[in-house]
Coordinates of C-alpha atoms in Angstrom, one line a residue:
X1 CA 21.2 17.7 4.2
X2 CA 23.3 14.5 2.6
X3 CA 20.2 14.0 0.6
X4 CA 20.3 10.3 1.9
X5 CA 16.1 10.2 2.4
X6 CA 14.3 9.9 0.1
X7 CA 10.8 8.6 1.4
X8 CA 9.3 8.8 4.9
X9 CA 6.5 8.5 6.9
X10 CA 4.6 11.7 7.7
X11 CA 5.2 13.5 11.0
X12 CA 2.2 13.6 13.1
X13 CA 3.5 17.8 13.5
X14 CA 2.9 18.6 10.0
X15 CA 5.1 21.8 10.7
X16 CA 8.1 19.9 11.6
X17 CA 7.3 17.6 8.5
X18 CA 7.5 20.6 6.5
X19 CA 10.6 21.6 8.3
X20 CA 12.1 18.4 7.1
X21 CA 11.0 18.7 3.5
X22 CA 12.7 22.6 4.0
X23 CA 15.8 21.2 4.6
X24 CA 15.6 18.8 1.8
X25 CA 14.0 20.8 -1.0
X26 CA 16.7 24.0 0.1
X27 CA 19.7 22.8 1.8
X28 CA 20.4 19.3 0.5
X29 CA 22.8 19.4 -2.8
X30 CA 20.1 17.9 -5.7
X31 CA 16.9 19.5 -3.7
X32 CA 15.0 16.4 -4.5
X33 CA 11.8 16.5 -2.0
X34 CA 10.9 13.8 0.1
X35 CA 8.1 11.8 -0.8
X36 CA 5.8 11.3 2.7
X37 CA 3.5 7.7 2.7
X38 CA 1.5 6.5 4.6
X39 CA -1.1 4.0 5.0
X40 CA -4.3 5.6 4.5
X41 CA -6.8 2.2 4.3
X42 CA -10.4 3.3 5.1
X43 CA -9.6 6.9 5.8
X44 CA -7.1 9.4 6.8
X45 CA -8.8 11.0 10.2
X46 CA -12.9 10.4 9.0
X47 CA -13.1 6.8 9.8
X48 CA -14.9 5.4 7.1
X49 CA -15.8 1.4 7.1
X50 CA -12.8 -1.4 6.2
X51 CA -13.0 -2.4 2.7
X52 CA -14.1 -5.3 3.4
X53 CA -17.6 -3.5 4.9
X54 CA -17.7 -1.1 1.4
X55 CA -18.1 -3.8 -0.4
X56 CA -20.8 -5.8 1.3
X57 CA -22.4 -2.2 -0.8
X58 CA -21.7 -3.8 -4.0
X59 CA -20.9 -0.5 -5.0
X60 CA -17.9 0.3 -6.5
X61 CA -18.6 4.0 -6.8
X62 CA -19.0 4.5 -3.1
X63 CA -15.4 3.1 -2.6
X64 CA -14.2 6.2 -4.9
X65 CA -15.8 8.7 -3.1
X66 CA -14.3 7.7 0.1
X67 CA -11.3 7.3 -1.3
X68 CA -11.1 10.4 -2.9
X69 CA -12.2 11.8 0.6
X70 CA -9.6 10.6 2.3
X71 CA -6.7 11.5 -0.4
X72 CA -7.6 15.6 -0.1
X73 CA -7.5 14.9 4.1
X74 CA -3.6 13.1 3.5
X75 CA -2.4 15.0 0.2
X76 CA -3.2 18.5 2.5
X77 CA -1.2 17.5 5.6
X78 CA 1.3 15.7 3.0
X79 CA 1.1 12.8 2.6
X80 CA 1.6 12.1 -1.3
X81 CA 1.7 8.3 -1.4
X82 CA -0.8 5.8 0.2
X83 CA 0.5 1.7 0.5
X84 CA -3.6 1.1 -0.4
X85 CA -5.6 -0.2 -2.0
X86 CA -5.2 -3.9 -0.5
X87 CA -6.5 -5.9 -3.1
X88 CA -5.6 -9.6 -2.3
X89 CA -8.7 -11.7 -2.6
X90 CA -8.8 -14.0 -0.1
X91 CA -11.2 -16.4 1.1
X92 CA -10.4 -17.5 4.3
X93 CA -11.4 -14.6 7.0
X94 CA -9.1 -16.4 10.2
X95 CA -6.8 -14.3 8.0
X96 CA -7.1 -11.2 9.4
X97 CA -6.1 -8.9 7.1
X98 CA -8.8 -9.8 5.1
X99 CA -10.3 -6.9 6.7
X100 CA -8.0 -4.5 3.9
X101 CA -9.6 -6.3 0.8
X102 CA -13.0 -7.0 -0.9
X103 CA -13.2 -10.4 0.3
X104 CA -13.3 -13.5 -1.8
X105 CA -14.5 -12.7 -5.2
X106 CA -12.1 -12.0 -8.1
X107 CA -14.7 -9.8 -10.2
X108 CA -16.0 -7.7 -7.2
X109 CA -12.4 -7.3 -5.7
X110 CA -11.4 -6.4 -9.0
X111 CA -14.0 -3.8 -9.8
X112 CA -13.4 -2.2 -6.4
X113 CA -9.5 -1.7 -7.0
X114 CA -10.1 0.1 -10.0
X115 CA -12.4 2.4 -7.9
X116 CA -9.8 3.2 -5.3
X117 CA -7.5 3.8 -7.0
X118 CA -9.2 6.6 -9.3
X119 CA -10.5 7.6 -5.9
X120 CA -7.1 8.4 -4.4
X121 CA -5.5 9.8 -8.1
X122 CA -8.5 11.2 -9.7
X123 CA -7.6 12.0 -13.5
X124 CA -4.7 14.2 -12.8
X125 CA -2.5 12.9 -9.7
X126 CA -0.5 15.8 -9.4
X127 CA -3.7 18.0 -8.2
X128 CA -3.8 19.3 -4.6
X129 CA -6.7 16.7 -3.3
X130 CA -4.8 13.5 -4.8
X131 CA -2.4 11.5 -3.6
X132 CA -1.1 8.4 -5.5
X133 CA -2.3 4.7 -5.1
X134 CA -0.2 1.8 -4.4
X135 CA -1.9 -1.3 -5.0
X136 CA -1.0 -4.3 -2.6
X137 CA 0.5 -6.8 -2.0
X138 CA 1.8 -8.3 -5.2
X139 CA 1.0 -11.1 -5.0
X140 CA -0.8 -13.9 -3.3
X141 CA -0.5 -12.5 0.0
X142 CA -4.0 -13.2 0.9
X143 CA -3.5 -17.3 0.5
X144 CA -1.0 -17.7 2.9
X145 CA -1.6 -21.3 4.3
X146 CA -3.5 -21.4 7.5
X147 CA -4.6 -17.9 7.7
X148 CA -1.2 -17.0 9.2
X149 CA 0.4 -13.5 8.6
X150 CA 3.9 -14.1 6.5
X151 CA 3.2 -17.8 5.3
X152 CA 3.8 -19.2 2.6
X153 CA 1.6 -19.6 -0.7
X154 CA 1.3 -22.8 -2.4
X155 CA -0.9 -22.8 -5.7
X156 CA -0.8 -23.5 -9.3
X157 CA -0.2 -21.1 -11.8
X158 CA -3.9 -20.9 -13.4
X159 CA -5.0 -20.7 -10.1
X160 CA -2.2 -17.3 -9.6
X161 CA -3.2 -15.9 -12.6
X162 CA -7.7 -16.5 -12.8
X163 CA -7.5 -15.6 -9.1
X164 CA -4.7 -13.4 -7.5
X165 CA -3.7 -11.4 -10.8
X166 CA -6.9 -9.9 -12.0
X167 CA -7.3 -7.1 -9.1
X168 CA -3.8 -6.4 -9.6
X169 CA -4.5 -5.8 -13.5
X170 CA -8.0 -3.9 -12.8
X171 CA -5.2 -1.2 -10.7
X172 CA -2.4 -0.9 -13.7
X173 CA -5.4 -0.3 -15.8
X174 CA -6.5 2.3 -13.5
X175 CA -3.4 4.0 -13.8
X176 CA -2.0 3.3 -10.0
X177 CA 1.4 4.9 -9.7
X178 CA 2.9 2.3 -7.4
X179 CA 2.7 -1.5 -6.6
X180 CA 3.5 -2.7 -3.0
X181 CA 5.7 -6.4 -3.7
X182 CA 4.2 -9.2 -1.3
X183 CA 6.4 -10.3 1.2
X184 CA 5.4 -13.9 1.2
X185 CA 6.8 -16.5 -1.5
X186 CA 5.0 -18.2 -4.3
X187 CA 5.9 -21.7 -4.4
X188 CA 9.0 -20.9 -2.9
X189 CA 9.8 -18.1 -4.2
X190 CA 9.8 -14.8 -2.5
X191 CA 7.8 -11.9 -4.2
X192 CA 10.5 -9.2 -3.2
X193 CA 13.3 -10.8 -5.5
X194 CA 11.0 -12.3 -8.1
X195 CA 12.0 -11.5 -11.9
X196 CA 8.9 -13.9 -13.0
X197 CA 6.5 -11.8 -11.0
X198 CA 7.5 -8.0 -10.9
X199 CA 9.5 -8.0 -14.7
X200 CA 8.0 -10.7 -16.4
X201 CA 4.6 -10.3 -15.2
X202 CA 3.8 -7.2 -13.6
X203 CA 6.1 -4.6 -15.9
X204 CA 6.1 -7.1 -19.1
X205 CA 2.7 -8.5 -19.6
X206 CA 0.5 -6.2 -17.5
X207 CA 2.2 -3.2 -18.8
X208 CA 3.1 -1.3 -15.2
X209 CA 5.6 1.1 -15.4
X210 CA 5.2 2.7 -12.0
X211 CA 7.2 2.1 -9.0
X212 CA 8.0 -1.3 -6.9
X213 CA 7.7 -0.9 -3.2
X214 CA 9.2 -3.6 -0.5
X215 CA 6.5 -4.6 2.0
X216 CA 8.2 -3.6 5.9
X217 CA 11.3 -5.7 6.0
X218 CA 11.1 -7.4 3.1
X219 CA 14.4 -6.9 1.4
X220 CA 16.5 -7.9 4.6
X221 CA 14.2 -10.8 5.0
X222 CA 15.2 -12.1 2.1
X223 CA 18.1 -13.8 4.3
X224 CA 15.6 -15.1 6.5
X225 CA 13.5 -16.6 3.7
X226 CA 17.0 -18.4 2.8
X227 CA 17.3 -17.0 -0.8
X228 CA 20.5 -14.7 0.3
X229 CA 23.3 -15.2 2.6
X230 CA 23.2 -11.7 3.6
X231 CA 21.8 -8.1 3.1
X232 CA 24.2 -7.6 0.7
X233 CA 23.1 -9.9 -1.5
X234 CA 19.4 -9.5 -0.6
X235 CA 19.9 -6.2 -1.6
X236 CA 21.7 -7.4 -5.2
X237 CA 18.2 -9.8 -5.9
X238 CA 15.9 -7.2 -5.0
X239 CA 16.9 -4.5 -7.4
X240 CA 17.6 -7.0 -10.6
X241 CA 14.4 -8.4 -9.8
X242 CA 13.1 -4.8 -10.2
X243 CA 12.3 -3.2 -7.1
X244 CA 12.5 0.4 -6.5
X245 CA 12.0 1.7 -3.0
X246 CA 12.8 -0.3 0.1
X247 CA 11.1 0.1 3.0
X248 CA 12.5 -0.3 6.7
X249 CA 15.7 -2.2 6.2
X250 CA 18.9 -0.5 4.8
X251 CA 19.9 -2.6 2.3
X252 CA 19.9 -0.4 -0.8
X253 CA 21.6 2.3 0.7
X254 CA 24.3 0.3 2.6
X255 CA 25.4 -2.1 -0.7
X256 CA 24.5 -0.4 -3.9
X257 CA 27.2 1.6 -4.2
X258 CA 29.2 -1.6 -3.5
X259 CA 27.4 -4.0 -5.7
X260 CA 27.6 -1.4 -8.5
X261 CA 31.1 -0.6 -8.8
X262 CA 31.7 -4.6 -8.7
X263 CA 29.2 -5.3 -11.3
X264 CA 26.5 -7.2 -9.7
X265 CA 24.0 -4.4 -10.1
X266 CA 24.7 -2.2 -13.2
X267 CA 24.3 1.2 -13.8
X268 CA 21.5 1.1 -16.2
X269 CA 19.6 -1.2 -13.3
X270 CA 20.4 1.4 -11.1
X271 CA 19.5 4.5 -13.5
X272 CA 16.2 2.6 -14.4
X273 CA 15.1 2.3 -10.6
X274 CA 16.3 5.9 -9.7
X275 CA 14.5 7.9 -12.5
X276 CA 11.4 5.5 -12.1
X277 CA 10.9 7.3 -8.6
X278 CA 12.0 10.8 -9.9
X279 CA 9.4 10.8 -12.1
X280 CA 6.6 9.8 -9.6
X281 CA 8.0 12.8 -7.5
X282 CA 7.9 15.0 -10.5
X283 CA 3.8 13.5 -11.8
X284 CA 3.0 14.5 -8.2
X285 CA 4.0 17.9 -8.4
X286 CA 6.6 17.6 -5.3
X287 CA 9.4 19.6 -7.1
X288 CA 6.8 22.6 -7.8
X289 CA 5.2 22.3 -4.4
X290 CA 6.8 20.0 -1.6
X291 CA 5.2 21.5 1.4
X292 CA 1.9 20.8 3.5
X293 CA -0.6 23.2 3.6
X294 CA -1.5 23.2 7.5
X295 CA -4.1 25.7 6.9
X296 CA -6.4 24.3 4.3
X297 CA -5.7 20.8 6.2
X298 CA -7.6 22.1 9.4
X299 CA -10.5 23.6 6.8
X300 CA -10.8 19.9 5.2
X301 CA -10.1 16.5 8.0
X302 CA -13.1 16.1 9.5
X303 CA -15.1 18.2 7.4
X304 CA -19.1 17.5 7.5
X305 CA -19.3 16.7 3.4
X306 CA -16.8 13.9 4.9
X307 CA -18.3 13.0 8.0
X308 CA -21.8 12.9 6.3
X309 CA -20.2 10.4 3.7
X310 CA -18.8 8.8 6.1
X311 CA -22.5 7.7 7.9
X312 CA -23.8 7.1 5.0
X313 CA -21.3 4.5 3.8
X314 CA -21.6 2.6 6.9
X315 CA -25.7 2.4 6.3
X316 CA -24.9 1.3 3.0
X317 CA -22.5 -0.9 4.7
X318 CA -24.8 -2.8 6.8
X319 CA -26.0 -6.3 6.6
X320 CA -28.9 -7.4 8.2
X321 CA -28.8 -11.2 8.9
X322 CA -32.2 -12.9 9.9
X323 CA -32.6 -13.1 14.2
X324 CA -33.8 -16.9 14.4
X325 CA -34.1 -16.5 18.3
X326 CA -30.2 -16.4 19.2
X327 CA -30.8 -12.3 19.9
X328 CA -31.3 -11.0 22.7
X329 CA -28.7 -13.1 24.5
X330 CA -30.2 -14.7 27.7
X331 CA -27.8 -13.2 30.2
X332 CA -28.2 -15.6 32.8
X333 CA -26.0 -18.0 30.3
X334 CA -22.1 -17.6 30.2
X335 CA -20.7 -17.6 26.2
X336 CA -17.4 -19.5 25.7
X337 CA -14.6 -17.1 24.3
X338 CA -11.6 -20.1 23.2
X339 CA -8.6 -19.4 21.2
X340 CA -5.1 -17.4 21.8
X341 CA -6.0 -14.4 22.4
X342 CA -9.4 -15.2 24.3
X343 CA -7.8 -13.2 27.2
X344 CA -6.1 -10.7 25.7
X345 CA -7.8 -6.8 26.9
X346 CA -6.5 -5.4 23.5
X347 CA -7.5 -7.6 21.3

């Protein structure tokens, strides 16, 4: 009712979701709706394969049809905003989020971004079946020394630009609607409150003018990353860098006001950012229709045009590799499972 939310995850009761939107939409002073994301990879609830397994299709149109699939199963119980496509080429696999992306090749990771994200916004985002894209994670996130989640990425600026960028462009070209910031650094310095990378580069030279999401945490992790002494100032780099929505620390909300009134921040920064969203809530028709429709949802997840898409992307998914006698596995031999998690049930 303070109108202090503006973006959520969905509720798995879509009725109470629209309950919340209710109150927003009728009982909050502005009625601005609430704009519901989520992170709909390789489906919404038909399971179709990771990315990674589309593109062993070489087929870029395939990954638009599931997409598009899976954007009128969210956008009906809705969900308006998806943090996909991943499209961090990466070419070492012990990272496991390679999973997300098209694997190591700039051209075929490229050409499958700009399928996705047609898939998911279609020519006209504000339609009933689309939902906007949000290309990820900007940038470099899929270089991260040793394979390990949140490291750091150390390369040269051809090697940034020939490698990492060109996925990225391929989406603004598509016309995505938002960009997810990385929350790694690039040769020391942190994605989330980079002006080189998200004004310079992304807005300046690769002509985005969509919204800037924080990665989970990102923004308060600035003070872990060293670059601010607090969230007050991690808040201060994040938003003159050029981000727009923060996601799951407070930052913004607790220090704007703050850093406005003593002229860290100023108003046009903060106008920028603010109408930046407002329009992305306005292109997706939110203000003219907020609400789920539960009904059509239940007609549509799961539907057999899905489901049959579905099988026949994973046949097109397959790769047969050549059986030089290691199949069948003689079962009177014990296999050696090594590593970390060698023991662990769930993984």
């Amino acid at each position: 009712k303070e109108g202090r939310i503006g973006a959520l995850p969905p509720f798995e009761n879509t009725e109470r979701q629209n309950e919340i939107q209710r109150i927003a939409v009728e009982e909050s002073r502005l009625g601005i709706p609430i704009l519901f994301c989520l992170d709909v990879i390789r489906g919404y609830r038909t399971a179709f394969p990771i990315p990674w397994a589309e593109a062993m299709s070489w087929e870029p149109s395939l990954a638009e049809k599931t997409a598009a699939a899976a954007a009128k199963e969210a956008a009906f119980n809705g969900t308006k905003l998806t943090f996909a496509p991943m499209v961090d080429i990466c070419r070492n696999p012990s990272w496991g989020r390679i999973c997300e992306g098209a694997g190591e090749d700039t051209y075929l990771g490229s050409r499958f971004a700009y399928a996705r994200v047609k898939g998911f916004q279609g020519d006209d985002v504000s339609s009933d079946e689309k939902i906007a894209a949000c290309a990820k994670h900007f940038a470099g996130y899929g270089f991260v020394e040793g394979g390990r989640e949140y490291n750091c990425v150390d390369m040269s600026e051809a090697k940034f630009l020939n490698y990492v960028i060109p996925p990225f462009q391929a989406c603004v070209d598509a016309g995505t609607k938002s960009v997810m910031a990385a929350f790694n650094d690039v040769n020391g310095e942190p994605c989330t409150a980079s002006k080189w990378l998200l004004k310079e580069t992304l807005k300046d030279k690769m002509g985005f003018d969509g919204v800037i999401v924080s990665d989970a945490f990102a923004v308060g992790s600035l003070v872990t990353h060293g670059i601010a002494k607090d969230e007050k100032a991690a808040a201060q780099k994040a938003i003159n860098a050029g981000l727009n929505l923060e996601m799951m620390t407070l930052t913004y909300r607790e220090n704007l006001e703050e850093l406005v009134k003593e002229g860290s921040v100023s108003e046009e920064t903060l106008d920028r950012v603010v109408k930046e969203v407002l329009r992305l809530k306005f292109e997706l028709g939110l203000f003219d229709n907020p609400y789920a429709d539960v009904n059509k949802a239940k007609e549509i997840v799961l539907c057999d045009e899905h489901t049959k898409l579905a099988r026949d992307c994973a046949r097109r998914s397959v790769v047969l590799l050549e059986n030089n006698g290691v199949l069948p596995l003689d079962r009177s031999k014990k296999i050696a499972l090594i590593g970390p998690m060698a023991d662990s049930q769930y993984e």
